[in-house]
Coordinates of C-alpha atoms in Angstrom, one line a residue:
Chain A
M1 CA -31.7 -15.1 69.3
T2 CA -34.4 -12.5 69.0
L3 CA -35.3 -10.9 65.7
F4 CA -33.7 -7.6 66.8
Q5 CA -30.3 -9.3 67.4
I6 CA -30.5 -11.1 64.0
I7 CA -31.1 -7.8 62.2
L8 CA -28.2 -6.2 64.1
L9 CA -25.9 -9.1 63.2
I10 CA -26.8 -8.8 59.5
F11 CA -26.1 -5.1 59.6
L12 CA -22.7 -5.9 61.2
V13 CA -21.9 -8.2 58.3
I14 CA -23.0 -5.6 55.8
C15 CA -20.7 -3.0 57.4
A16 CA -17.8 -5.4 57.5
V17 CA -18.2 -6.4 53.8
S18 CA -18.7 -2.8 52.7
V19 CA -15.4 -1.7 54.3
S20 CA -13.6 -3.9 51.8
F21 CA -15.5 -2.7 48.8
S22 CA -15.3 1.1 49.4
K23 CA -12.5 2.7 47.4
N24 CA -12.4 5.9 49.4
L25 CA -10.5 5.7 52.8
V26 CA -12.7 8.1 54.6
R27 CA -15.8 6.1 53.6
S28 CA -14.2 2.9 54.9
I29 CA -13.4 4.6 58.3
M30 CA -17.0 5.8 58.5
E31 CA -18.2 2.2 57.9
F32 CA -15.8 1.1 60.6
M33 CA -17.4 3.6 63.0
A34 CA -20.8 2.2 62.1
F35 CA -19.4 -1.3 62.8
S36 CA -18.3 -0.3 66.3
L37 CA -21.6 1.5 67.0
I38 CA -23.7 -1.6 66.1
M39 CA -21.2 -3.7 68.1
S40 CA -21.9 -1.6 71.2
I41 CA -25.7 -2.0 70.7
I42 CA -25.2 -5.8 70.4
W43 CA -23.3 -5.8 73.7
L44 CA -26.4 -4.2 75.3
T45 CA -28.8 -6.8 73.8
L46 CA -26.4 -9.5 75.2
E47 CA -27.0 -8.2 78.7
S48 CA -23.5 -6.8 79.3
P49 CA -23.7 -3.0 79.4
D50 CA -20.1 -2.8 80.7
L51 CA -18.9 -3.8 77.3
G52 CA -21.4 -1.5 75.6
I53 CA -20.1 1.6 77.3
T54 CA -16.5 0.6 76.8
E55 CA -16.9 -0.3 73.2
A56 CA -18.8 2.9 72.5
A57 CA -16.4 5.2 74.3
V58 CA -13.2 3.4 73.4
G59 CA -14.0 1.5 70.2
A60 CA -16.2 3.9 68.3
G61 CA -14.9 7.1 69.9
V62 CA -11.1 7.1 70.3
T63 CA -10.2 4.6 67.5
S64 CA -12.1 6.6 64.9
I65 CA -10.6 9.8 66.1
L66 CA -7.1 8.2 65.7
F67 CA -8.0 7.0 62.2
F68 CA -9.1 10.5 61.2
V69 CA -6.1 12.2 62.7
T70 CA -3.8 9.7 60.8
L71 CA -5.5 10.7 57.6
K72 CA -5.2 14.4 58.4
K73 CA -1.5 13.9 59.2
I74 CA -1.0 12.0 55.9
H75 CA -2.7 14.7 53.9
A76 CA -0.6 17.3 55.8
I77 CA 2.6 15.4 54.9
R78 CA 1.5 15.1 51.2
E79 CA 0.8 18.9 51.0
G80 CA 4.2 19.6 52.7
N81 CA 6.0 17.6 50.0
K82 CA 4.0 19.2 47.2
N83 CA 5.1 22.7 48.5
E84 CA 8.7 21.5 48.6
E85 CA 8.6 20.3 45.0
A86 CA 7.0 23.5 44.0
D87 CA 9.7 25.5 45.7
K88 CA 12.6 23.6 44.1
Chain B
M1 CA -22.7 -29.8 59.7
G2 CA -23.8 -30.3 63.3
P3 CA -27.3 -29.9 64.7
N4 CA -27.2 -26.4 66.2
L5 CA -25.9 -24.2 63.4
W6 CA -29.1 -22.1 63.4
A7 CA -29.3 -22.1 67.2
N8 CA -25.7 -20.7 67.4
F9 CA -26.5 -18.0 64.7
G10 CA -24.6 -15.3 66.6
E11 CA -21.4 -17.4 66.9
A12 CA -21.7 -18.4 63.2
V13 CA -21.9 -14.7 62.3
S14 CA -18.9 -13.9 64.4
M15 CA -16.9 -16.6 62.6
I16 CA -18.0 -15.2 59.3
L17 CA -16.9 -11.7 60.5
F18 CA -13.5 -13.1 61.5
C19 CA -13.0 -14.4 58.0
I20 CA -14.2 -11.2 56.4
G21 CA -11.6 -9.3 58.5
F22 CA -9.0 -11.8 57.6
A23 CA -9.8 -11.5 53.9
N24 CA -9.7 -7.7 54.3
L25 CA -6.3 -8.1 55.8
L26 CA -5.0 -10.3 53.0
L27 CA -6.5 -8.7 50.0
H28 CA -6.0 -5.0 50.5
K29 CA -2.7 -3.3 49.8
N30 CA -3.6 -0.1 51.7
L31 CA -2.2 -0.1 55.2
I32 CA -5.2 1.6 56.8
K33 CA -7.6 -1.0 55.3
K34 CA -5.4 -3.7 56.7
I35 CA -5.6 -2.1 60.2
I36 CA -9.4 -1.9 59.9
G37 CA -9.5 -5.6 58.9
L38 CA -7.5 -6.5 62.0
N39 CA -9.9 -4.5 64.2
I40 CA -12.9 -6.4 62.6
M41 CA -11.2 -9.7 63.5
D42 CA -10.7 -8.5 67.1
S43 CA -14.4 -7.4 67.5
S44 CA -15.6 -10.7 66.0
I45 CA -13.6 -12.7 68.6
Y46 CA -15.0 -10.6 71.4
L47 CA -18.5 -11.1 70.0
F48 CA -17.9 -14.9 70.1
L49 CA -16.6 -14.8 73.7
A50 CA -19.5 -12.7 74.9
L51 CA -22.0 -15.0 73.2
K52 CA -20.4 -17.9 75.0
G53 CA -21.3 -16.3 78.4
Y54 CA -24.9 -15.3 77.5
I55 CA -27.8 -17.2 79.1
N56 CA -31.4 -16.8 77.9
G57 CA -33.6 -15.0 80.4
H58 CA -30.8 -14.1 82.8
T59 CA -30.1 -10.4 83.6
V60 CA -27.1 -8.1 83.9
P61 CA -24.6 -9.4 86.6
I62 CA -25.4 -6.5 89.0
V63 CA -26.7 -7.7 92.3
V64 CA -30.3 -6.3 92.7
D65 CA -31.9 -6.4 96.1
G66 CA -29.7 -9.1 97.4
V67 CA -30.6 -11.8 94.9
Q68 CA -27.4 -13.8 94.5
S69 CA -28.5 -17.1 93.0
V70 CA -26.6 -18.4 90.0
D71 CA -29.7 -18.8 87.8
A72 CA -30.4 -15.0 88.0
Y73 CA -27.4 -13.6 86.2
I74 CA -25.4 -14.3 83.1
N75 CA -21.8 -15.5 83.2
P76 CA -19.6 -12.5 84.2
I77 CA -16.3 -14.0 83.2
P78 CA -16.4 -13.6 79.4
S79 CA -17.4 -9.9 79.7
G80 CA -14.5 -9.4 82.1
L81 CA -12.1 -10.8 79.5
V82 CA -13.6 -8.8 76.7
L83 CA -13.5 -5.5 78.6
T84 CA -9.7 -5.8 78.9
G85 CA -9.5 -7.0 75.3
I86 CA -11.3 -3.9 73.9
V87 CA -8.9 -1.5 75.6
V88 CA -5.8 -3.6 74.4
S89 CA -7.0 -3.5 70.8
V90 CA -7.2 0.3 71.0
S91 CA -3.6 0.5 72.0
V92 CA -2.6 -1.9 69.3
T93 CA -4.4 0.1 66.7
A94 CA -2.7 3.3 68.0
L95 CA 0.6 1.6 67.6
M96 CA -0.1 0.4 64.1
L97 CA -1.3 3.8 63.0
S98 CA 1.8 5.6 64.3
L99 CA 3.9 3.1 62.4
T100 CA 1.8 3.8 59.3
I101 CA 2.6 7.6 59.7
R102 CA 6.3 7.0 60.1
L103 CA 6.2 4.7 57.0
Y104 CA 4.3 7.4 55.0
R105 CA 6.7 10.1 56.1
R106 CA 9.6 8.1 54.7
Y107 CA 8.1 6.3 51.6
Q108 CA 5.3 8.7 50.7
T109 CA 2.9 5.9 50.1
L110 CA 0.5 3.7 51.9
D111 CA 0.8 0.8 49.5
L112 CA 2.5 -2.1 51.1
D113 CA 3.8 -3.6 47.9
E114 CA 5.4 -0.3 46.9
I115 CA 7.0 0.0 50.3
S116 CA 8.4 -3.5 50.1
K117 CA 9.8 -2.9 46.6
R118 CA 11.6 0.3 47.7
L119 CA 12.8 -1.6 50.8
K120 CA 14.4 -4.1 48.5
K121 CA 15.9 -1.4 46.3
E122 CA 17.5 0.2 49.3
G123 CA 18.8 -3.1 50.4
L124 CA 21.0 -3.2 47.4
Chain C
M1 CA 45.8 -34.0 50.8
K2 CA 48.4 -32.4 53.1
K3 CA 47.6 -29.0 51.7
L4 CA 44.0 -29.5 52.6
T5 CA 44.8 -30.4 56.3
N6 CA 47.1 -27.4 56.5
K7 CA 44.4 -25.1 55.3
L8 CA 42.0 -26.7 57.8
L9 CA 44.5 -26.2 60.6
D10 CA 45.2 -22.6 59.6
W11 CA 41.4 -22.0 59.4
L12 CA 41.0 -23.5 62.9
N13 CA 43.6 -21.3 64.5
A14 CA 42.1 -18.5 62.4
E15 CA 45.3 -17.4 60.8
D16 CA 44.9 -15.1 57.8
Q17 CA 46.1 -17.4 55.1
S18 CA 44.5 -15.3 52.3
V19 CA 47.7 -13.4 51.8
F20 CA 50.5 -15.8 52.7
D21 CA 50.5 -19.0 50.7
D22 CA 53.1 -21.3 52.3
A23 CA 54.8 -21.9 48.9
M24 CA 55.7 -18.2 48.2
E25 CA 55.0 -14.8 49.6
L26 CA 52.5 -12.7 47.6
K27 CA 53.1 -9.0 47.3
M28 CA 50.2 -6.7 48.2
Q29 CA 48.5 -5.2 45.1
E30 CA 48.8 -1.4 45.1
P31 CA 45.2 0.0 44.4
K32 CA 45.1 1.4 40.8
E33 CA 43.7 5.0 40.8
E34 CA 40.6 5.4 38.7
K35 CA 39.6 8.3 36.6
E36 CA 36.7 10.3 38.1
E37 CA 34.7 9.7 35.0
T38 CA 34.8 5.9 35.2
V39 CA 33.5 6.0 38.8
Q40 CA 30.6 8.1 37.7
Q41 CA 29.9 5.7 34.8
R42 CA 30.0 2.7 37.2
M43 CA 27.5 4.4 39.6
R44 CA 25.2 5.2 36.8
D45 CA 25.3 1.6 35.5
R46 CA 24.6 0.3 39.0
L47 CA 21.6 2.6 39.4
H48 CA 20.4 1.5 35.9
I49 CA 20.7 -2.2 36.8
K50 CA 19.0 -1.6 40.1
D51 CA 16.0 0.1 38.4
E52 CA 15.9 -2.6 35.7
V53 CA 16.0 -5.5 38.1
Y54 CA 13.5 -4.2 40.6
S55 CA 11.0 -2.3 38.5
E56 CA 8.7 -5.2 37.9
G57 CA 6.2 -2.7 36.5
E58 CA 3.3 -4.4 34.8
S59 CA 5.2 -7.3 33.4
K60 CA 3.2 -10.4 32.6
E61 CA 4.1 -12.8 35.3
V62 CA 3.7 -10.2 38.1
K63 CA 0.1 -9.7 37.1
V64 CA -0.5 -13.5 36.9
L65 CA 1.1 -13.9 40.4
R66 CA -1.1 -11.1 41.8
I67 CA -4.3 -12.8 40.5
I68 CA -3.1 -16.2 41.8
Y69 CA -2.4 -14.6 45.2
R70 CA -5.9 -13.1 45.4
I71 CA -7.6 -16.4 44.4
L72 CA -5.6 -18.3 47.0
A73 CA -6.4 -15.8 49.7
I74 CA -10.1 -16.1 49.0
I75 CA -9.9 -19.9 49.0
L76 CA -8.0 -19.9 52.3
C77 CA -10.6 -17.6 53.9
G78 CA -13.5 -19.7 52.6
F79 CA -11.8 -22.9 53.9
I80 CA -11.2 -21.3 57.3
A81 CA -14.8 -20.1 57.4
Y82 CA -16.2 -23.5 56.5
N83 CA -14.2 -25.2 59.2
L84 CA -15.2 -22.7 61.8
L85 CA -18.8 -23.0 60.9
I86 CA -18.7 -26.7 61.2
A87 CA -17.1 -26.3 64.7
V88 CA -19.7 -23.8 65.7
S89 CA -22.5 -26.1 64.6
W90 CA -21.3 -28.7 67.1
L91 CA -21.0 -26.3 70.0
P92 CA -23.8 -26.3 72.7
R93 CA -26.7 -23.9 71.9
T94 CA -26.1 -20.3 72.9
G95 CA -28.3 -19.2 75.8
E96 CA -28.5 -22.6 77.5
F97 CA -27.7 -22.9 81.2
D98 CA -26.1 -26.3 81.5
K99 CA -23.1 -25.5 79.3
P100 CA -19.5 -26.4 80.5
V101 CA -18.9 -22.6 80.4
N102 CA -21.1 -22.0 83.4
N103 CA -19.0 -23.9 85.8
E104 CA -18.3 -23.5 89.5
V105 CA -16.0 -20.5 88.9
S106 CA -18.8 -18.3 87.7
A107 CA -21.1 -19.7 90.3
R108 CA -18.5 -18.7 93.0
Y109 CA -18.2 -15.2 91.6
I110 CA -21.9 -14.7 91.5
E111 CA -22.8 -16.2 94.9
K112 CA -19.9 -14.8 96.9
G113 CA -19.0 -11.8 94.8
L114 CA -20.9 -9.2 96.9
Q115 CA -19.6 -10.5 100.3
E116 CA -15.9 -10.8 99.3
T117 CA -15.4 -7.7 97.1
G118 CA -18.3 -5.5 98.3
A119 CA -18.9 -4.5 94.6
V120 CA -22.6 -4.6 93.5
N121 CA -21.4 -4.9 89.9
I122 CA -19.9 -8.4 89.8
V123 CA -18.0 -7.8 86.6
T124 CA -16.1 -4.8 88.1
G125 CA -15.6 -6.7 91.3
M126 CA -14.1 -9.5 89.3
I127 CA -11.9 -7.2 87.2
L128 CA -10.6 -5.2 90.1
D129 CA -10.5 -7.7 92.9
Y130 CA -10.4 -11.3 91.9
R131 CA -8.3 -10.6 88.7
A132 CA -6.7 -7.3 89.8
F133 CA -3.3 -8.5 88.8
D134 CA -4.5 -9.0 85.2
T135 CA -6.0 -5.5 85.1
F136 CA -2.7 -4.2 86.5
G137 CA -1.0 -5.8 83.5
E138 CA -3.6 -4.3 81.3
S139 CA -2.9 -0.7 82.6
N140 CA 0.8 -1.4 81.9
V141 CA -0.1 -2.3 78.4
L142 CA -1.7 1.1 78.0
N143 CA 1.3 2.8 79.5
I144 CA 3.7 0.9 77.2
A145 CA 1.5 1.8 74.2
T146 CA 1.8 5.5 75.2
I147 CA 5.6 5.2 75.5
T148 CA 5.9 3.6 72.0
V149 CA 3.7 6.2 70.4
L150 CA 5.8 8.9 72.1
I151 CA 9.0 7.3 70.7
L152 CA 7.6 7.0 67.2
L153 CA 5.8 10.3 66.7
R154 CA 7.4 12.9 68.9
R155 CA 9.0 15.7 67.0
N156 CA 12.3 16.7 68.6
K157 CA 12.8 20.5 68.7
K158 CA 16.4 20.3 67.7
K159 CA 15.6 19.3 64.1
L160 CA 13.4 22.4 63.5
P161 CA 15.8 25.3 64.3
N162 CA 14.2 28.1 62.4
E163 CA 11.1 29.7 63.6
I164 CA 9.3 29.8 60.3
E165 CA 9.4 26.1 59.9
E166 CA 7.8 25.8 63.4
K167 CA 5.2 28.3 62.6
E168 CA 4.3 26.8 59.2
N169 CA 4.0 23.4 60.6
D170 CA 1.8 24.6 63.5
R171 CA -0.6 26.4 61.1
L172 CA -1.4 23.1 59.5
L173 CA -2.1 21.4 62.8
E174 CA -3.5 24.2 64.9
P175 CA -7.3 24.3 65.1
K176 CA -8.8 27.1 63.0
N177 CA -10.7 28.2 66.2
D178 CA -14.1 28.4 64.5
V179 CA -16.7 29.8 66.7
I180 CA -19.3 27.1 66.3
L181 CA -17.0 24.4 67.6
Q182 CA -15.9 26.6 70.5
K183 CA -19.5 27.4 71.5
A184 CA -20.5 23.7 71.3
A185 CA -17.4 22.7 73.3
T186 CA -18.2 25.2 76.1
F187 CA -21.4 23.4 76.6
L188 CA -20.3 19.8 75.9
V189 CA -16.9 19.5 77.6
P190 CA -18.1 20.1 81.2
A191 CA -21.0 17.6 80.6
I192 CA -18.6 15.0 79.2
F193 CA -16.2 15.4 82.1
L194 CA -19.0 15.1 84.6
F195 CA -20.3 12.0 82.9
G196 CA -16.8 10.5 82.8
I197 CA -16.2 11.2 86.4
Y198 CA -19.7 9.7 87.3
V199 CA -18.9 6.5 85.3
I200 CA -15.6 6.1 87.1
L201 CA -16.9 6.8 90.6
N202 CA -19.9 4.5 90.1
G203 CA -17.8 1.7 88.5
H204 CA -18.6 -0.8 91.3
L205 CA -22.3 0.1 91.5
S206 CA -23.5 0.6 87.9
P207 CA -22.0 -0.7 84.6
G208 CA -18.8 1.2 83.5
G209 CA -15.7 1.6 85.6
G210 CA -12.2 2.7 85.1
F211 CA -11.8 1.9 81.4
S212 CA -14.9 3.4 79.9
G213 CA -14.9 6.4 82.3
G214 CA -11.3 7.1 81.4
A215 CA -12.0 6.9 77.7
I216 CA -14.9 9.3 78.1
I217 CA -12.7 11.8 79.9
G218 CA -10.0 11.3 77.3
A219 CA -12.6 12.0 74.5
G220 CA -13.7 15.2 76.5
L221 CA -10.0 16.3 76.6
I222 CA -9.7 15.7 72.9
L223 CA -12.8 17.8 72.1
Y224 CA -11.4 20.6 74.3
V225 CA -8.1 20.6 72.5
S226 CA -9.5 20.5 69.0
A227 CA -11.8 23.3 70.0
F228 CA -9.6 25.7 71.9
G229 CA -6.1 24.8 70.6
F230 CA -3.0 23.6 72.3
E231 CA -2.0 26.9 74.1
K232 CA -4.9 26.5 76.4
T233 CA -4.1 22.9 77.3
E234 CA -0.4 23.5 77.6
K235 CA -1.2 25.4 80.8
F236 CA -2.4 22.3 82.6
F237 CA -1.3 19.3 80.5
T238 CA 2.3 19.1 79.5
E239 CA 4.8 16.3 79.1
K240 CA 5.6 16.3 82.8
T241 CA 1.9 15.9 83.9
Q242 CA 1.5 12.9 81.6
K243 CA 4.5 11.2 83.2
V244 CA 3.5 12.1 86.7
I245 CA -0.1 11.0 86.4
S246 CA 0.4 7.7 84.7
L247 CA 3.3 6.6 86.9
S248 CA 1.7 7.7 90.2
A249 CA -1.5 6.0 89.3
L250 CA 0.3 2.7 88.4
L251 CA 2.4 3.0 91.5
F252 CA -0.6 3.4 93.7
Y253 CA -2.4 0.5 92.0
C254 CA 0.7 -1.7 92.5
L255 CA 1.0 -0.8 96.2
A256 CA -2.7 -1.2 96.9
K257 CA -2.9 -4.5 95.2
S258 CA 0.3 -5.9 96.6
Y259 CA -1.0 -5.1 100.1
S260 CA -4.3 -6.8 99.6
F261 CA -2.5 -9.8 97.9
F262 CA -0.2 -10.0 100.8
T263 CA -2.9 -9.9 103.4
G264 CA -5.4 -12.0 101.4
A265 CA -2.8 -14.8 100.5
N266 CA -1.8 -15.3 104.1
E267 CA -5.4 -15.1 105.4
L268 CA -4.5 -11.9 107.3
E269 CA -7.3 -9.5 108.1
S270 CA -6.8 -6.7 105.6
H271 CA -8.6 -4.1 107.7
I272 CA -10.0 -2.5 104.5
P273 CA -13.7 -1.8 105.3
L274 CA -16.0 -3.1 102.6
G275 CA -18.6 -0.6 103.6
K276 CA -22.4 -0.9 103.1
A277 CA -23.1 -2.5 99.7
G278 CA -24.6 0.1 97.3
A279 CA -22.9 3.1 98.9
I280 CA -20.3 5.0 96.8
L281 CA -17.5 4.6 99.3
S282 CA -18.3 0.9 99.7
S283 CA -16.3 -1.9 98.1
G284 CA -12.9 -1.4 99.8
L285 CA -10.1 -0.8 97.3
I286 CA -12.2 -1.0 94.1
L287 CA -13.0 2.7 94.1
P288 CA -9.4 4.1 94.3
L289 CA -8.3 1.4 91.8
N290 CA -11.1 2.5 89.4
I291 CA -9.9 6.1 89.7
C292 CA -6.3 5.0 88.9
V293 CA -7.3 3.0 85.9
G294 CA -9.5 5.8 84.7
L295 CA -6.6 8.3 85.0
V296 CA -4.2 6.0 83.1
V297 CA -6.8 5.5 80.3
A298 CA -7.7 9.2 80.0
V299 CA -4.0 10.2 79.9
T300 CA -3.3 7.5 77.3
M301 CA -6.1 8.6 75.0
Y302 CA -5.1 12.2 75.2
T303 CA -1.4 11.5 74.6
F304 CA -2.4 9.4 71.5
Y305 CA -4.3 12.4 70.1
C306 CA -1.6 14.9 70.8
M307 CA 1.1 12.7 69.4
F308 CA -0.8 11.9 66.2
R309 CA -1.9 15.5 65.8
K310 CA 1.0 17.7 66.7
G311 CA 4.0 15.6 67.8
E312 CA 4.3 17.3 71.1
F313 CA 2.0 18.3 74.0

């Protein structure tokens, strides 16, 4: 285990722990993106670039987009309901 | 405690990550936090699997100028498993998130306790 | 005692003995009509009781229960972590060669991988040739995920009859077509598509392959849609294209692999040229299979985004 891998793993643990301590949802999703990014770098240090590309493209990329779109959709529904209450 | 805890530092960290993800899943009421916790558990298992296949000093399993001896490349099987696993965990996340949206559309809240309370009320 | 057996017999032959007691015939009760006001009162009481019973609110024991739950959860996680760490400490050291993990299966893949599959990248050769059936299941998992998300999130047009509702809903979800994003997208999207296609086509030579290449193309599509809006993409990507692409890709995958399973299992010569190792058109069926998997993944990622974002394509 080279020093570089140890540092990356420690960063990984910091990201995972900070996801549970962050109040704001957007912040926890950002931390999850950082988690996936560090994970794809770890795949490279473990001599398996296949996983690195897939984790970067699929894990960090599409999963985070889906999280953000879910949040946007939830805010859209919340605004929608506020307007309805306002109209009533 | 066995002899090689420090030698298996990577696998120890992946086990700790698994428990962090599990604690995240248990302790948070917010649905999206739970989904992130589950994803952390997934990634930690994949890290453990890939570390199982890693061999010091061996290179990427891509045949270079005809060298095909076993002690030149790392073990390709775990990375094959993990590749499929990563894509499956994306589809599971997408499924969970779409269920979260439907729940929010009906109950206007992401808090699981609140949803279960209202579910019981409607049950009456 | 006799009455009991009668009841049992009646129950067995499922006669309705609730009304007819064998001693005398009961007259059906005529329902008494209630005043409207009492019904209202009853409904109000029922609601009141329901709120009272289920609004735990911040009562004492609920708070205590919640704290106990948290403590127990933390203790459980600590207990699991401790056991797992003990197990890990007894595992063979990572990075060693003579572990039970590096058995004859991986030796066979490494030594004969190039000859049998023709793929320079042993991992892709393993995924799309030795374990092609598993990857076929994997692409089906993606397809099933697309179908479920379609079921859950698709907005059916019938429920939104009036035009205003449609327009208002779209305004929220339509991109605000700001110029910066569009200019960036005009440069980035072609590069992303090119890179995605490169990763798919070179799946058997360099790291990458169907999954990552498809995800890159999917991300490129998502960037295009969020920059230029859905009218642009509706021209080339509608509901029908999603169905046609994913089903034809899976069908081709199934036919190709059943052919090679059929020939391989019965030691027939499969007449698929493995080509010169290292050339793009080399490793037999792996290249078309990579393209199929890449298409399925790209379509899936784009459908996820459309369904989450707008509810239709």
